[in-house]
Amino acid sequence: MATEHEIYLGYSTDKAVTPFFKQFLESLEKNKLMKGVCPKCKKEYLPPRQYCQKDLTECQLVEFTEREAKLYSFVIVDFAPESMASRAPYVVAIGEFPSGRRLTAHITNLTSEPQVGMKLKLGFERVSDKMVTYKWQV
Amino acid sequence: MTRRVAVVAGGHAKFGKRYDATLRELCAEAYKPIYDAGITQDRIDATVLSYAASQFTGQGAGSALMADSIGLQEKPHLRCESACATGTASIRAAYGMVASGLYDVMLVLGAEQMNRVSSATATEYMSRAGDMRWEYPFGISFPAFYALLASRYMAEYKMPHDVLAKISVKSHHYGAQNPKAHLPKEVTFEEANNAVPIARPLNLYDCSLITDGAAAVVLVAEPRVKEFTDQPMWIKGLGAGASEMMIQDRPSLTSIPGAKRAAAAAYKMAGLQPKDINMAEVHDCFSIAELVAYEDLGFAQPGKGRELIENKEVYHTGRIPVNCDGGLKSKGHPLGATGVSMTYEVMAQMRGKADKPSRQIKNVKYGLVHNVGQSGQFVNVIIYERGWS
């Protein structure tokens, strides 16, 4: 768990902040989204993971620079888990980048019902003193 | 040594909001019909306890409590856990131990008591079956995972929500005829299509129930089956499959890849094809899950599953009857009991013991069970064969 500067991801957080994850979060505070790249087999992970799934080599954090995506799928959560009840309804979306990489986050500025295939842009948000996130915007 | 294994007996507690019972009483209810049929504790070598989530009751070592509740506290027992597929994972584990010769007679007892917490808390606990680091912080509830499948499916195949509502109508039609069901009532198409939203595009009637319940079956090795019954239900084939932990990493959201893998393995082991199956119990935790199951199990081509419900081919007199006990949707979904309950239902149908003629499927030779954990991370498919003419 982070001590001197606590930061967590998202809105309802997992507090297991490892050194690897903390590095990811510190980049996110600077509006940088990091992917994981295996130096051995070059497999990429978005979001990142510390160890490569294929060969268990330690991955490096490398900035992910794509910003535009298309809506692959979505859900409007009306009845939320207890920890998210105050935010409902909210929209969770899987966006697909041109590279084929996908990312799951909220869409925060919709004015009408989401449509599969619609354009999305990646954004960043300081949710609270301790929480930071990536998000989708239309 | 590999021996053939049969299901020889079963028992089923009433599913529902069981404020009148604890895990102990639910287990006793499920085992009592088996005991009354003469399969007393001394005839059982060991038990697999199917119990998915201790957080609902707060009961640690729940499997020990379950065994103790029915007088099997001195016999070997272990707990299996594969989220919502825990029941069939337990049957799979017992099958392995019986087929291998470790035991001759095993009880599989599944139970869950989910209504000791509020619906919001239960929804919170189940959301933690998503990836705690990357999915949980975005509040993806259990229905939300399946809504992600539904949104994609509806967009790719240009399918309206009406089709899902028709599945819910069927589930409740049969649940209304099942005295063990949690919510035994009919719903109209209008009610099912226009219910309060839960995780759009899914509404209340697209979602299964938060249920308390228990079910049990007895597995026996071939050399000893005749000691127990002249109506054995053989395990003809079983397959297990798995899928990526994070739903965004799946190659497609119009099917569950682990279900396809499990089905292929089960059909191969059984030497059967989808057209040979006479009935199926599928994991309809959500209406979209039943639709996708039609396709993953090979009963319909991709994108064509809707024809089965629209043409009523999945009703009890149709080509491939599905969930004629009400399914998870109306019968209920007590996580650890669900896969065991599905197996119980196949046996009841094979024996002509469905509760009412209006849900009795005729002449079942091969019955299939399809049980999915979380959004597809674990899937078991089991094909049962009627062992008498």
Coordinates of C-alpha atoms in Angstrom, one line a residue:
Chain A
M1 CA 0.0 0.0 0.0
A2 CA 1.3 3.5 -0.8
T3 CA 2.2 5.5 2.2
E4 CA 3.9 8.9 1.5
H5 CA 1.5 9.7 -1.4
E6 CA -1.5 7.5 -1.6
I7 CA -3.1 7.3 -5.0
Y8 CA -5.6 4.8 -6.3
L9 CA -7.2 4.0 -9.7
G10 CA -10.8 4.7 -10.6
Y11 CA -13.8 5.3 -8.5
S12 CA -14.1 2.3 -6.1
T13 CA -10.7 1.1 -5.6
D14 CA -8.6 -1.9 -5.0
K15 CA -6.0 -0.8 -2.4
A16 CA -3.3 -3.2 -3.3
V17 CA -0.9 -0.7 -4.6
T18 CA 2.4 -2.5 -5.5
P19 CA 5.5 -0.6 -6.5
F20 CA 4.8 -1.5 -10.2
F21 CA 1.2 -0.3 -10.0
K22 CA 2.3 2.9 -8.1
Q23 CA 4.6 3.7 -11.0
F24 CA 1.6 3.3 -13.4
L25 CA -0.5 5.6 -11.2
E26 CA 2.2 8.3 -10.9
S27 CA 2.3 8.4 -14.7
L28 CA -1.4 8.6 -14.9
E29 CA -1.3 11.7 -12.6
K30 CA 0.7 13.2 -15.4
N31 CA -1.9 12.3 -18.0
K32 CA 0.2 9.4 -19.3
L33 CA -1.3 6.0 -19.9
M34 CA 1.3 3.3 -19.6
K35 CA 1.2 -0.1 -21.3
G36 CA 3.3 -3.1 -20.3
V37 CA 5.8 -4.5 -22.8
C38 CA 7.6 -7.8 -22.4
P39 CA 11.3 -7.2 -23.3
K40 CA 11.7 -10.8 -24.2
C41 CA 8.7 -11.7 -26.4
K42 CA 7.5 -8.1 -27.1
K43 CA 3.9 -9.0 -26.1
E44 CA 2.0 -5.9 -25.0
Y45 CA -0.5 -5.5 -22.3
L46 CA -3.1 -2.7 -21.8
P47 CA -3.6 -2.2 -19.0
P48 CA -0.1 -3.3 -18.0
R49 CA 0.8 -6.3 -15.9
Q50 CA 4.1 -6.7 -14.1
Y51 CA 4.9 -10.2 -15.4
C52 CA 4.5 -11.4 -19.0
Q53 CA 1.7 -14.0 -19.2
K54 CA 3.7 -16.0 -21.7
D55 CA 7.2 -16.2 -20.3
L56 CA 7.0 -14.6 -16.9
T57 CA 9.6 -11.9 -17.8
E58 CA 9.2 -8.6 -16.0
C59 CA 7.4 -6.1 -18.2
Q60 CA 8.5 -2.6 -18.8
L61 CA 6.1 0.3 -18.6
V62 CA 6.0 2.2 -21.9
E63 CA 3.7 5.1 -22.7
F64 CA 0.6 4.2 -24.7
T65 CA 0.0 7.0 -27.1
E66 CA -3.2 6.2 -29.0
R67 CA -6.0 8.5 -28.1
E68 CA -8.9 7.8 -30.4
A69 CA -11.0 4.6 -30.3
K70 CA -14.4 3.2 -31.2
L71 CA -17.0 2.0 -28.8
Y72 CA -16.7 -1.8 -28.8
S73 CA -19.4 -2.4 -26.1
F74 CA -21.0 -0.7 -23.2
V75 CA -23.3 -1.0 -20.3
I76 CA -25.3 1.6 -18.4
V77 CA -25.1 0.6 -14.8
D78 CA -28.4 1.5 -13.0
F79 CA -28.1 -0.8 -10.0
A80 CA -24.5 -0.5 -8.9
P81 CA -22.3 -2.4 -6.5
E82 CA -22.7 -0.9 -3.0
S83 CA -19.4 0.9 -3.2
M84 CA -20.5 2.7 -6.4
A85 CA -24.1 3.3 -5.6
S86 CA -23.7 7.1 -5.2
R87 CA -22.4 7.4 -8.8
A88 CA -25.2 5.4 -10.5
P89 CA -26.2 5.5 -13.3
Y90 CA -22.9 5.5 -15.0
V91 CA -21.6 4.1 -18.3
V92 CA -18.9 1.6 -18.5
A93 CA -17.4 1.2 -22.0
I94 CA -14.9 -1.0 -23.7
G95 CA -13.1 1.1 -26.4
E96 CA -11.1 -0.4 -29.2
F97 CA -8.1 1.5 -30.5
P98 CA -7.0 1.3 -34.2
S99 CA -4.2 -1.0 -33.0
G100 CA -6.8 -3.5 -31.7
R101 CA -5.9 -2.8 -28.1
R102 CA -8.9 -2.4 -25.8
L103 CA -9.5 -0.5 -22.6
T104 CA -12.3 -0.4 -20.1
A105 CA -13.4 2.9 -18.5
H106 CA -16.3 5.1 -17.9
I107 CA -17.7 7.4 -20.5
T108 CA -18.2 10.7 -18.6
N109 CA -19.8 13.2 -21.0
L110 CA -22.6 11.5 -22.9
T111 CA -25.6 13.5 -23.8
S112 CA -27.5 10.7 -25.5
E113 CA -27.5 6.9 -25.4
P114 CA -24.2 5.3 -26.4
Q115 CA -24.0 3.5 -29.7
V116 CA -21.6 0.6 -30.5
G117 CA -19.1 2.0 -33.1
M118 CA -19.2 5.6 -32.0
K119 CA -16.0 7.6 -31.7
L120 CA -14.3 7.9 -28.3
K121 CA -11.4 9.9 -27.0
L122 CA -9.2 8.9 -24.1
G123 CA -9.1 11.4 -21.3
F124 CA -7.8 11.7 -17.8
E125 CA -9.4 12.8 -14.5
R126 CA -8.4 13.6 -11.0
V127 CA -11.4 12.0 -9.2
S128 CA -10.3 13.1 -5.7
D129 CA -7.2 13.9 -3.7
K130 CA -6.3 10.2 -3.8
M131 CA -7.9 8.9 -6.9
V132 CA -7.0 9.3 -10.5
T133 CA -8.4 7.6 -13.6
Y134 CA -8.4 7.3 -17.4
K135 CA -11.8 7.8 -19.0
W136 CA -13.6 7.9 -22.3
Q137 CA -15.2 11.0 -23.8
V138 CA -17.3 11.4 -26.9
Chain B
M1 CA -8.2 -47.7 -14.1
T2 CA -11.1 -45.7 -15.5
R3 CA -14.6 -46.8 -14.6
R4 CA -17.9 -45.7 -15.9
V5 CA -19.7 -43.4 -13.4
A6 CA -23.4 -42.9 -13.0
V7 CA -25.7 -40.5 -11.1
V8 CA -28.0 -42.7 -9.1
A9 CA -30.0 -40.4 -6.9
G10 CA -30.6 -36.8 -6.1
G11 CA -32.3 -34.4 -3.7
H12 CA -33.3 -30.7 -4.0
A13 CA -34.2 -28.1 -1.4
K14 CA -36.8 -25.4 -2.0
F15 CA -35.0 -22.4 -3.6
G16 CA -35.9 -18.9 -2.5
K17 CA -35.3 -16.3 0.1
R18 CA -34.9 -18.9 2.9
Y19 CA -34.9 -16.8 6.0
D20 CA -36.3 -19.9 7.7
A21 CA -33.1 -21.8 7.3
T22 CA -29.3 -21.7 7.5
L23 CA -26.8 -23.7 5.5
R24 CA -27.4 -26.6 7.9
E25 CA -31.1 -26.9 7.2
L26 CA -30.7 -26.3 3.5
C27 CA -28.2 -29.2 3.3
A28 CA -30.5 -31.5 5.3
E29 CA -33.3 -30.7 2.9
A30 CA -31.2 -31.6 -0.1
Y31 CA -29.9 -34.9 1.4
K32 CA -33.1 -36.1 3.0
P33 CA -34.7 -37.6 -0.2
I34 CA -31.4 -39.4 -0.8
Y35 CA -31.4 -40.8 2.7
D36 CA -35.0 -41.7 2.5
A37 CA -34.2 -43.7 -0.7
G38 CA -31.9 -45.8 1.4
I39 CA -28.6 -44.1 0.6
T40 CA -27.6 -43.7 4.2
Q41 CA -24.4 -42.1 5.4
D42 CA -22.7 -45.5 5.9
R43 CA -23.0 -46.2 2.1
I44 CA -21.2 -42.9 1.1
D45 CA -17.4 -43.0 0.9
A46 CA -16.7 -39.3 0.6
T47 CA -18.3 -35.9 -0.2
V48 CA -17.5 -33.0 -2.4
L49 CA -19.1 -29.8 -1.0
S50 CA -20.0 -27.2 -3.6
Y51 CA -20.0 -23.9 -1.9
A52 CA -19.0 -20.8 -3.9
A53 CA -18.7 -17.8 -1.6
S54 CA -18.4 -17.7 2.2
Q55 CA -18.8 -13.9 2.4
F56 CA -22.6 -14.0 2.1
T57 CA -23.0 -15.8 5.4
G58 CA -19.6 -15.1 6.9
Q59 CA -19.4 -18.8 7.7
G60 CA -15.8 -19.9 7.4
A61 CA -15.0 -23.6 6.7
G62 CA -18.6 -23.8 5.4
S63 CA -18.0 -27.2 3.8
A64 CA -17.2 -28.7 7.1
L65 CA -20.4 -27.3 8.5
M66 CA -22.3 -28.8 5.5
A67 CA -20.8 -32.2 5.9
D68 CA -21.6 -32.1 9.7
S69 CA -25.2 -31.1 9.0
I70 CA -25.9 -34.4 7.3
G71 CA -23.8 -36.8 9.4
L72 CA -20.9 -37.0 7.1
Q73 CA -18.4 -35.2 9.4
E74 CA -16.2 -38.3 9.8
K75 CA -16.0 -39.1 6.1
P76 CA -13.5 -37.5 3.8
H77 CA -14.7 -34.3 2.2
L78 CA -13.4 -31.3 0.3
R79 CA -14.7 -28.1 -1.2
C80 CA -14.6 -27.1 -4.8
E81 CA -15.0 -23.5 -6.0
S82 CA -15.4 -22.2 -9.5
A83 CA -17.7 -19.2 -8.9
C84 CA -21.2 -19.9 -10.5
A85 CA -19.8 -23.1 -12.0
T86 CA -19.0 -24.6 -8.6
G87 CA -21.7 -27.2 -8.8
T88 CA -20.4 -28.9 -12.0
A89 CA -16.8 -28.4 -11.0
S90 CA -17.7 -30.4 -7.9
I91 CA -19.3 -33.1 -10.0
R92 CA -16.3 -33.1 -12.2
A93 CA -14.0 -33.6 -9.2
A94 CA -16.2 -36.4 -7.8
Y95 CA -16.3 -38.0 -11.2
G96 CA -12.5 -38.1 -11.3
M97 CA -12.2 -39.7 -7.9
V98 CA -14.9 -42.3 -8.6
A99 CA -13.7 -43.1 -12.2
S100 CA -10.1 -43.5 -10.9
G101 CA -11.1 -46.0 -8.2
L102 CA -10.3 -43.8 -5.2
Y103 CA -13.9 -44.1 -4.0
D104 CA -17.0 -46.1 -5.2
V105 CA -19.7 -43.8 -3.9
M106 CA -19.6 -40.1 -3.6
L107 CA -22.1 -37.4 -2.6
V108 CA -21.9 -34.0 -4.3
L109 CA -23.7 -31.5 -2.1
G110 CA -24.1 -27.9 -3.3
A111 CA -25.5 -25.1 -1.2
E112 CA -25.5 -21.3 -1.0
Q113 CA -27.2 -18.8 1.2
M114 CA -27.0 -15.4 -0.4
N115 CA -29.8 -13.5 1.2
R116 CA -28.0 -12.9 4.5
V117 CA -26.9 -9.6 2.9
S118 CA -28.7 -6.8 1.0
S119 CA -29.0 -6.9 -2.8
A120 CA -26.6 -4.0 -3.0
T121 CA -24.0 -5.9 -0.8
A122 CA -24.5 -9.1 -2.8
T123 CA -24.0 -7.1 -6.0
E124 CA -20.8 -5.6 -4.4
Y125 CA -19.5 -9.1 -3.6
M126 CA -20.2 -10.4 -7.0
S127 CA -18.6 -7.5 -8.7
R128 CA -15.4 -8.6 -7.0
A129 CA -15.3 -11.6 -9.3
G130 CA -14.1 -9.1 -11.9
D131 CA -10.4 -8.2 -12.0
M132 CA -9.9 -6.3 -8.7
R133 CA -7.3 -4.0 -10.1
W134 CA -8.6 -3.1 -13.5
E135 CA -12.4 -3.9 -13.6
Y136 CA -13.6 -3.5 -10.0
P137 CA -12.6 0.2 -9.7
F138 CA -15.1 1.0 -12.5
G139 CA -18.0 -0.6 -10.8
I140 CA -18.7 -3.4 -13.2
S141 CA -21.5 -5.3 -11.5
F142 CA -22.2 -9.0 -12.4
P143 CA -25.1 -8.0 -14.6
A144 CA -22.9 -5.4 -16.2
F145 CA -20.5 -8.1 -17.5
Y146 CA -23.3 -9.8 -19.3
A147 CA -24.7 -6.4 -20.5
L148 CA -21.4 -5.9 -22.2
L149 CA -22.1 -9.2 -24.1
A150 CA -25.7 -8.1 -24.8
S151 CA -24.7 -4.7 -26.2
R152 CA -22.2 -6.2 -28.5
Y153 CA -24.4 -9.0 -29.6
M154 CA -27.4 -6.7 -30.2
A155 CA -25.2 -4.4 -32.3
E156 CA -23.4 -7.1 -34.4
Y157 CA -26.6 -9.1 -35.1
K158 CA -29.0 -6.1 -35.2
M159 CA -31.1 -7.9 -32.6
P160 CA -33.8 -6.0 -30.5
H161 CA -34.3 -6.6 -26.8
D162 CA -37.6 -8.3 -27.6
V163 CA -35.7 -11.5 -28.2
L164 CA -34.2 -11.5 -24.7
A165 CA -37.7 -10.8 -23.3
K166 CA -39.0 -13.9 -25.0
I167 CA -36.4 -16.0 -23.2
S168 CA -37.4 -14.5 -19.8
V169 CA -41.1 -15.3 -20.6
K170 CA -40.2 -18.9 -21.2
S171 CA -38.1 -19.2 -18.0
H172 CA -40.9 -17.9 -15.9
H173 CA -43.5 -20.1 -17.8
Y174 CA -41.6 -23.2 -16.6
G175 CA -40.6 -21.8 -13.2
A176 CA -44.3 -21.3 -12.5
Q177 CA -44.7 -25.0 -12.8
N178 CA -41.7 -25.9 -10.6
P179 CA -42.5 -26.1 -6.9
K180 CA -38.8 -25.8 -6.0
A181 CA -38.5 -22.5 -7.9
H182 CA -37.6 -19.2 -6.2
L183 CA -40.0 -17.0 -8.3
P184 CA -42.7 -19.4 -9.6
K185 CA -44.8 -16.9 -11.5
E186 CA -45.5 -16.2 -15.2
V187 CA -44.5 -12.9 -16.7
T188 CA -45.9 -11.3 -19.8
F189 CA -43.8 -10.2 -22.8
E190 CA -44.6 -6.6 -22.0
E191 CA -43.5 -7.0 -18.4
A192 CA -40.3 -8.7 -19.4
N193 CA -39.5 -6.2 -22.1
N194 CA -40.2 -3.1 -20.1
A195 CA -39.0 -3.9 -16.6
V196 CA -36.9 -1.5 -14.5
P197 CA -33.4 -1.3 -15.9
I198 CA -30.5 -3.0 -14.0
A199 CA -27.6 -2.8 -16.3
R200 CA -28.8 -1.6 -19.7
P201 CA -29.6 -3.1 -22.0
L202 CA -30.5 -5.7 -19.4
N203 CA -33.5 -5.1 -17.1
L204 CA -34.9 -6.8 -14.0
Y205 CA -36.4 -9.7 -15.9
D206 CA -33.2 -10.4 -17.8
C207 CA -31.4 -11.1 -14.6
S208 CA -31.3 -14.2 -12.4
L209 CA -32.1 -14.2 -8.7
I210 CA -30.1 -13.9 -5.5
T211 CA -31.2 -17.2 -4.1
D212 CA -30.7 -19.5 -1.1
G213 CA -30.8 -23.2 -1.8
A214 CA -29.2 -26.6 -2.0
A215 CA -29.1 -29.7 -4.1
A216 CA -27.4 -33.0 -4.0
V217 CA -26.6 -36.0 -6.2
V218 CA -24.9 -39.3 -5.7
L219 CA -22.2 -40.7 -8.0
V220 CA -21.4 -44.4 -8.1
A221 CA -18.8 -46.5 -10.0
E222 CA -20.2 -49.0 -12.5
P223 CA -19.5 -52.2 -10.6
R224 CA -21.8 -51.1 -7.8
V225 CA -24.5 -49.1 -9.6
K226 CA -27.0 -52.0 -9.4
E227 CA -26.9 -51.8 -5.6
F228 CA -28.4 -48.4 -5.8
T229 CA -30.8 -48.1 -8.8
D230 CA -32.1 -49.7 -12.0
Q231 CA -32.3 -46.2 -13.5
P232 CA -28.7 -45.0 -13.6
M233 CA -27.8 -41.8 -15.5
W234 CA -24.4 -42.3 -16.9
I235 CA -21.9 -39.5 -17.3
K236 CA -21.3 -39.9 -21.0
G237 CA -19.0 -37.0 -21.5
L238 CA -17.7 -34.0 -19.6
G239 CA -15.6 -31.0 -20.7
A240 CA -14.2 -28.0 -19.0
G241 CA -13.2 -24.7 -20.6
A242 CA -11.8 -21.4 -19.5
S243 CA -11.7 -17.8 -20.8
E244 CA -9.6 -14.7 -20.2
M245 CA -10.0 -13.1 -16.8
M246 CA -10.8 -9.6 -18.2
I247 CA -13.8 -9.4 -20.4
Q248 CA -12.1 -6.8 -22.7
D249 CA -9.5 -9.3 -23.6
R250 CA -11.9 -11.8 -25.1
P251 CA -11.6 -12.2 -28.9
S252 CA -15.4 -11.8 -29.2
L253 CA -18.3 -10.8 -26.9
T254 CA -20.9 -12.6 -28.9
S255 CA -20.0 -15.9 -27.4
I256 CA -18.1 -17.4 -24.5
P257 CA -14.9 -19.0 -25.7
G258 CA -14.6 -21.2 -22.7
A259 CA -18.1 -22.6 -23.3
K260 CA -17.2 -23.6 -26.8
R261 CA -14.1 -25.3 -25.6
A262 CA -16.0 -27.2 -22.8
A263 CA -18.7 -28.2 -25.2
A264 CA -16.2 -29.5 -27.8
A265 CA -14.5 -31.6 -25.1
A266 CA -17.8 -33.0 -23.8
Y267 CA -19.1 -33.9 -27.2
K268 CA -15.8 -35.6 -28.2
M269 CA -15.7 -37.6 -25.0
A270 CA -19.4 -38.6 -25.4
G271 CA -19.0 -39.4 -29.1
L272 CA -22.1 -37.2 -29.7
Q273 CA -23.1 -34.1 -31.6
P274 CA -25.4 -31.3 -30.7
K275 CA -28.3 -32.8 -32.8
D276 CA -28.2 -35.9 -30.5
I277 CA -29.0 -34.0 -27.4
N278 CA -32.7 -34.2 -26.2
M279 CA -32.7 -31.5 -23.6
A280 CA -30.4 -29.0 -22.0
E281 CA -30.0 -27.2 -18.8
V282 CA -28.0 -24.0 -19.7
H283 CA -26.6 -21.3 -17.5
D284 CA -29.1 -18.5 -18.0
C285 CA -27.8 -16.2 -15.3
F286 CA -29.0 -13.6 -17.7
S287 CA -31.3 -13.9 -20.7
I288 CA -28.4 -13.0 -23.1
A289 CA -26.4 -15.9 -21.5
E290 CA -29.1 -18.4 -22.6
L291 CA -29.1 -17.0 -26.1
V292 CA -25.3 -17.2 -26.4
A293 CA -25.4 -20.8 -24.9
Y294 CA -27.7 -21.9 -27.8
E295 CA -24.9 -21.0 -30.1
D296 CA -21.9 -22.0 -28.1
L297 CA -23.4 -25.5 -27.6
G298 CA -24.0 -25.9 -31.3
F299 CA -27.8 -25.9 -31.2
A300 CA -27.8 -22.8 -33.5
Q301 CA -25.3 -21.1 -35.8
P302 CA -23.8 -17.8 -34.6
G303 CA -26.3 -15.0 -34.7
K304 CA -29.2 -17.5 -35.3
G305 CA -29.9 -18.4 -31.7
R306 CA -32.9 -16.1 -31.7
E307 CA -34.7 -18.5 -34.1
L308 CA -34.8 -21.2 -31.4
I309 CA -36.8 -19.0 -29.0
E310 CA -38.9 -17.2 -31.6
N311 CA -40.0 -20.6 -33.0
K312 CA -40.4 -22.1 -29.5
E313 CA -38.0 -24.9 -30.3
V314 CA -36.6 -24.5 -26.8
Y315 CA -39.9 -25.2 -25.2
H316 CA -40.6 -28.7 -23.7
T317 CA -42.2 -30.0 -26.9
G318 CA -39.7 -28.4 -29.2
R319 CA -36.6 -29.7 -31.0
I320 CA -34.2 -28.9 -28.1
P321 CA -36.0 -28.1 -24.8
V322 CA -33.9 -25.7 -22.7
N323 CA -34.4 -25.0 -19.0
C324 CA -37.9 -26.4 -18.6
D325 CA -37.5 -26.1 -14.8
G326 CA -37.4 -22.2 -14.9
G327 CA -33.6 -22.0 -15.2
L328 CA -31.5 -19.7 -13.0
K329 CA -33.9 -16.9 -14.0
S330 CA -37.0 -18.2 -12.3
K331 CA -35.9 -21.3 -10.4
G332 CA -33.0 -19.3 -8.9
H333 CA -29.3 -19.2 -8.7
P334 CA -27.8 -20.2 -5.4
L335 CA -24.3 -20.3 -6.7
G336 CA -22.9 -23.5 -5.3
A337 CA -26.1 -25.4 -5.8
T338 CA -26.9 -24.4 -9.4
G339 CA -24.8 -27.0 -11.3
V340 CA -26.0 -29.7 -9.0
S341 CA -29.6 -28.6 -9.4
M342 CA -29.2 -28.7 -13.2
T343 CA -28.0 -32.3 -12.9
Y344 CA -30.9 -33.2 -10.6
E345 CA -33.3 -31.8 -13.2
V346 CA -31.9 -33.8 -16.1
M347 CA -32.3 -37.0 -14.0
A348 CA -35.8 -36.1 -13.1
Q349 CA -36.7 -35.5 -16.7
M350 CA -35.1 -38.8 -17.8
R351 CA -37.1 -40.6 -15.2
G352 CA -40.3 -39.0 -16.2
K353 CA -40.5 -37.3 -12.8
A354 CA -40.9 -33.6 -13.8
D355 CA -43.4 -32.1 -11.4
K356 CA -46.1 -31.6 -14.0
P357 CA -46.9 -33.0 -17.5
S358 CA -46.8 -29.5 -18.8
R359 CA -43.1 -29.4 -18.3
Q360 CA -42.2 -33.0 -18.8
I361 CA -39.9 -33.6 -21.8
K362 CA -40.6 -36.9 -23.6
N363 CA -38.1 -39.6 -24.1
V364 CA -34.8 -38.0 -22.9
K365 CA -31.9 -40.2 -23.8
Y366 CA -29.2 -37.6 -23.7
G367 CA -29.3 -34.5 -21.5
L368 CA -26.8 -31.8 -21.4
V369 CA -25.7 -29.5 -18.5
H370 CA -23.9 -26.2 -19.2
N371 CA -22.7 -24.3 -16.2
V372 CA -20.7 -21.0 -16.5
G373 CA -18.6 -19.4 -13.8
Q374 CA -18.6 -15.6 -13.6
S375 CA -18.6 -14.3 -17.2
G376 CA -17.0 -17.4 -18.6
Q377 CA -13.7 -17.8 -16.8
F378 CA -14.9 -21.3 -15.9
V379 CA -17.3 -23.5 -17.9
N380 CA -18.3 -27.1 -17.4
V381 CA -20.4 -29.0 -19.9
I382 CA -21.6 -32.5 -18.9
I383 CA -23.6 -34.9 -21.1
Y384 CA -25.7 -37.5 -19.3
E385 CA -27.0 -40.7 -20.8
R386 CA -30.2 -42.6 -19.8
G387 CA -29.0 -46.0 -18.6
W388 CA -32.2 -48.0 -19.1
S389 CA -34.6 -48.6 -21.9

